[in-house]
Each structure stands twice: as C-alpha cells, then as structure tokens.
mmCIF file of C-alpha atoms in Angstrom:
data_model
loop_
_atom_site.group_PDB
_atom_site.id
_atom_site.type_symbol
_atom_site.label_atom_id
_atom_site.label_comp_id
_atom_site.label_asym_id
_atom_site.label_seq_id
_atom_site.Cartn_x
_atom_site.Cartn_y
_atom_site.Cartn_z
ATOM 1 C CA MET A 18 0.153 -0.037 -0.329
ATOM 2 C CA THR A 19 2.689 2.221 0.805
ATOM 3 C CA ARG A 20 3.846 1.405 -3.055
ATOM 4 C CA LEU A 21 1.214 2.616 -4.793
ATOM 5 C CA LEU A 22 0.751 5.831 -2.249
ATOM 6 C CA ALA A 23 4.307 6.881 -2.920
ATOM 7 C CA ALA A 24 3.547 6.162 -7.224
ATOM 8 C CA ALA A 25 0.241 7.978 -7.115
ATOM 9 C CA LEU A 26 1.670 10.932 -5.384
ATOM 10 C CA THR A 27 4.660 10.927 -7.299
ATOM 11 C CA VAL A 28 1.836 11.171 -10.357
ATOM 12 C CA VAL A 29 -0.126 14.211 -8.739
ATOM 13 C CA ALA A 30 3.032 15.897 -8.307
ATOM 14 C CA ALA A 31 4.230 15.570 -11.558
ATOM 15 C CA ALA A 32 0.972 16.429 -13.333
ATOM 16 C CA LEU A 33 1.255 19.895 -10.998
ATOM 17 C CA LEU A 34 4.389 20.789 -12.061
ATOM 18 C CA ALA A 35 3.685 19.664 -16.000
ATOM 19 C CA VAL A 36 0.510 22.575 -15.158
ATOM 20 C CA GLY A 37 2.330 24.958 -13.868
ATOM 21 C CA ALA A 38 5.071 25.048 -16.398
ATOM 22 C CA ALA A 39 2.007 25.231 -18.851
ATOM 23 C CA PHE A 40 0.772 28.431 -17.495
ATOM 24 C CA GLY A 41 4.449 30.045 -17.469
ATOM 25 C CA VAL A 42 4.976 28.898 -21.264
ATOM 26 C CA VAL A 43 2.262 30.866 -22.602
ATOM 27 C CA ALA A 44 2.237 33.517 -19.669
ATOM 28 C CA LEU A 45 5.615 34.416 -21.283
ATOM 29 C CA LEU A 46 4.592 33.908 -24.919
ATOM 30 C CA GLU A 47 1.418 36.388 -24.069
ATOM 31 C CA ALA A 48 3.680 38.992 -23.008
ATOM 32 C CA THR A 49 4.254 41.951 -25.340
ATOM 33 C CA PRO A 50 8.131 43.313 -25.096
ATOM 34 C CA ASP A 51 8.776 47.307 -24.875
ATOM 35 C CA GLN A 52 9.193 48.316 -28.734
ATOM 36 C CA PRO A 53 9.542 51.688 -29.837
ATOM 37 C CA ASN A 54 7.290 53.565 -31.607
ATOM 38 C CA THR A 55 9.672 55.104 -34.267
ATOM 39 C CA PRO A 56 9.313 53.802 -37.667
ATOM 40 C CA LEU A 57 12.230 51.667 -39.033
ATOM 41 C CA ILE A 58 11.513 53.712 -42.747
ATOM 42 C CA THR A 59 10.533 57.560 -43.042
ATOM 43 C CA TYR A 60 9.656 59.378 -46.072
ATOM 44 C CA GLY A 61 9.923 62.647 -47.129
ATOM 45 C CA THR A 62 7.146 65.126 -48.046
ATOM 46 C CA ALA A 63 7.975 66.788 -51.424
ATOM 47 C CA GLY A 64 5.815 70.411 -51.132
ATOM 48 C CA GLY A 65 3.440 69.914 -54.491
ATOM 49 C CA GLU A 66 4.772 66.708 -56.241
ATOM 50 C CA ARG A 67 2.544 63.222 -55.805
#
C-alpha cells in the first residue's frame, strides 16, 4: 500500500508541475515586449509632388 501511495503522489506532483510549466510558458509567450514607437523607414514629403 505504501508503494501505491508513493506512486499516486508522484503522479499528482508530476501533473501539477506540468500544468504549472504550461501556464508559465503561456504567460511568457503572451508577454508583449517594450517596443519603441519609431518607424524604421521615413519618407520625406515633397511640397507639390504626388
């Protein structure tokens, strides 16, 4: 009975660890990095040209 209890606790601990790791990965993937709001390419505007 002791081995069965140890196996069951190991399975539960592994499942909780896997769920925690999954939530951590999802949280990291959804985090938006700080990006500057500056354009990489700028076009000069000519006075009367189209």
